[in-house]
XYZ file of C-alpha atoms in Angstrom:
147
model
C 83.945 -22.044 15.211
C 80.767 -23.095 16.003
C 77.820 -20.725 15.408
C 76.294 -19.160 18.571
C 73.592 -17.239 17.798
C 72.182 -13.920 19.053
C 70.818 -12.666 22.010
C 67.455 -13.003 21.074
C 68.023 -16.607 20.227
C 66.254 -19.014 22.562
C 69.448 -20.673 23.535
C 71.965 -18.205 23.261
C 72.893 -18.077 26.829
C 72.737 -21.663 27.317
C 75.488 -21.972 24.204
C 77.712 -19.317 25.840
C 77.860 -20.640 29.087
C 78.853 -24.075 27.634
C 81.766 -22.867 26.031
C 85.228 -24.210 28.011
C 86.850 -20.814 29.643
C 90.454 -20.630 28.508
C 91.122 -18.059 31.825
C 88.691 -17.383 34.751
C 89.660 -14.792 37.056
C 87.367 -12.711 39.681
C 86.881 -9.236 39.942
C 85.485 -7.277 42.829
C 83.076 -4.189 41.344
C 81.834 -1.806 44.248
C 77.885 -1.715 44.166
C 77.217 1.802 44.652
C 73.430 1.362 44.877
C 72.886 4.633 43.095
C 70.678 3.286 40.178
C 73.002 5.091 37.874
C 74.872 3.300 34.469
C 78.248 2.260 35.637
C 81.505 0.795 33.069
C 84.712 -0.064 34.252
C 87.915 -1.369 32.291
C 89.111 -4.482 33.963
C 92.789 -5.216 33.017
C 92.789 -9.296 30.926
C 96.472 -10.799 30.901
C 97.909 -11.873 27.593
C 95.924 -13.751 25.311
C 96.991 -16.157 21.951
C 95.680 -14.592 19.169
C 92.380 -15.785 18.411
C 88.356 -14.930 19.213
C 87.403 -14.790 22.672
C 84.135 -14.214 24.159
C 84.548 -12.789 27.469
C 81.862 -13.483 30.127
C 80.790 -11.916 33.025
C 78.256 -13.203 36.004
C 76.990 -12.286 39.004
C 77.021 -16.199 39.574
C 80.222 -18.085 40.263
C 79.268 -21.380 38.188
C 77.599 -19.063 35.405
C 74.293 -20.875 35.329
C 72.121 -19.336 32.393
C 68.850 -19.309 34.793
C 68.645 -16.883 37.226
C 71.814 -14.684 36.986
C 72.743 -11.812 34.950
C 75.307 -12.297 32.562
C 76.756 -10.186 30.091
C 79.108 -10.923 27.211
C 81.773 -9.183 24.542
C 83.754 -10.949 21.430
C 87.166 -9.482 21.390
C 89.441 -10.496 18.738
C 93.203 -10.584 19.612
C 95.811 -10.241 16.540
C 98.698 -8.598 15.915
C 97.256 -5.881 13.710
C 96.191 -2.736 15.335
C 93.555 -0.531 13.338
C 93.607 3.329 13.743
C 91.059 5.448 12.364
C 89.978 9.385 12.603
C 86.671 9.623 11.270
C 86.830 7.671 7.653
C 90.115 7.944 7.369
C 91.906 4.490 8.565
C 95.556 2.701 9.000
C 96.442 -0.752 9.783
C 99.509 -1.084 11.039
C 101.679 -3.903 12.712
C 100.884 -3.946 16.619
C 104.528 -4.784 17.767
C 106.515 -2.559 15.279
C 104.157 -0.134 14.505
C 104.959 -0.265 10.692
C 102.388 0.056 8.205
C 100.289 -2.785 6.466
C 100.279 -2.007 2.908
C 98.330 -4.128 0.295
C 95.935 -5.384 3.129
C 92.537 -6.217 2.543
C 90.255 -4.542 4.723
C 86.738 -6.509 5.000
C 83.396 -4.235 6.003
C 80.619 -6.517 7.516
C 77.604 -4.410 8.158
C 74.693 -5.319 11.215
C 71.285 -5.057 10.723
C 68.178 -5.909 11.754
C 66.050 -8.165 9.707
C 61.969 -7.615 10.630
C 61.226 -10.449 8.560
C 63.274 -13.027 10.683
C 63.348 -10.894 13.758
C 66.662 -10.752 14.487
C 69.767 -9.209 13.644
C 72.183 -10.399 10.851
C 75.708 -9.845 9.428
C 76.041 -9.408 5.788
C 79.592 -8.531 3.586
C 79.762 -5.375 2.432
C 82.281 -3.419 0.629
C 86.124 -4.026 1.208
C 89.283 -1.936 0.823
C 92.783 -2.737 0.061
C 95.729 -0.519 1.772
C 98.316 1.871 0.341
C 101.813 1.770 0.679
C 101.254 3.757 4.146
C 98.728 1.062 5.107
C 95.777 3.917 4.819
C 92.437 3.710 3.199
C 89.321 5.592 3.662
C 86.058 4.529 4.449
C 83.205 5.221 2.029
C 80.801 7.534 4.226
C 77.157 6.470 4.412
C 74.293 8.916 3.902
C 72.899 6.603 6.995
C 73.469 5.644 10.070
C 74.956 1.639 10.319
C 76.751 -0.773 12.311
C 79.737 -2.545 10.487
C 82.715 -4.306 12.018
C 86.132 -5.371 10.021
């Protein structure tokens, strides 16, 4: 996959919008003209599993100049990941089943001041019991991490 960027990259938008859509689709969202922060949940049809970047514009043709745009990476698989606080299970998405012996990679977000901008490095990774359970090790700070 080739390497987009952030949004504080000059280009990032540029490299978004020239990515081929595998669906389009368009959604009608009331303007209520109230100033106020608005989310919806707008239902996606099946996917392949894969990475997807889903992209959202104000313009039809998506043109990086002069719209608004907004973006989210979504990953589609068929592992689901449950957690209450630290405490997490992967299971199987279709039979619900546990994943045991599955490794569990942390990659934390931060911002570097240095290169102004943000970065993701590898942290620490877990492997899953026989119920497909592990535990997260809490930090004594606040940070953004994905799996």
């Amino acid at each position: 996959m080739k390497k987009i960027g952030t949004q504080q990259d000059p280009k990032f938008w540029e490299s978004i919008v020239a990515l081929a859509p595998s669906k389009n689709w368009h959604v009608a969202v009331p303007d209520l003209q109230d100033y106020q922060v608005h989310s919806t949940e707008i239902k996606v049809d099946g996917l392949a599993i894969g990475m997807y970047c889903i992209v959202a514009s104000l313009d039809e043709n998506f043109t990086a100049n002069k719209n608004i745009l907004s973006q989210q990476w979504i990953y589609c698989s068929n592992i689901s990941l449950v957690h209450n606080n630290n405490d997490y299970h992967i299971l199987d998405r279709e039979t619900g089943r546990p994943l045991p012996n599955t490794i569990a990679q942390v990659w934390e977000t931060s911002y570097n001041s240095t290169k102004q901008k943000m970065e993701e490095k590898k942290a620490e990774e877990y492997i899953t019991d026989e119920n497909g359970y592990f535990k997260l090790t809490p930090s004594k700070t606040y940070r953004s991490f994905l799996f």
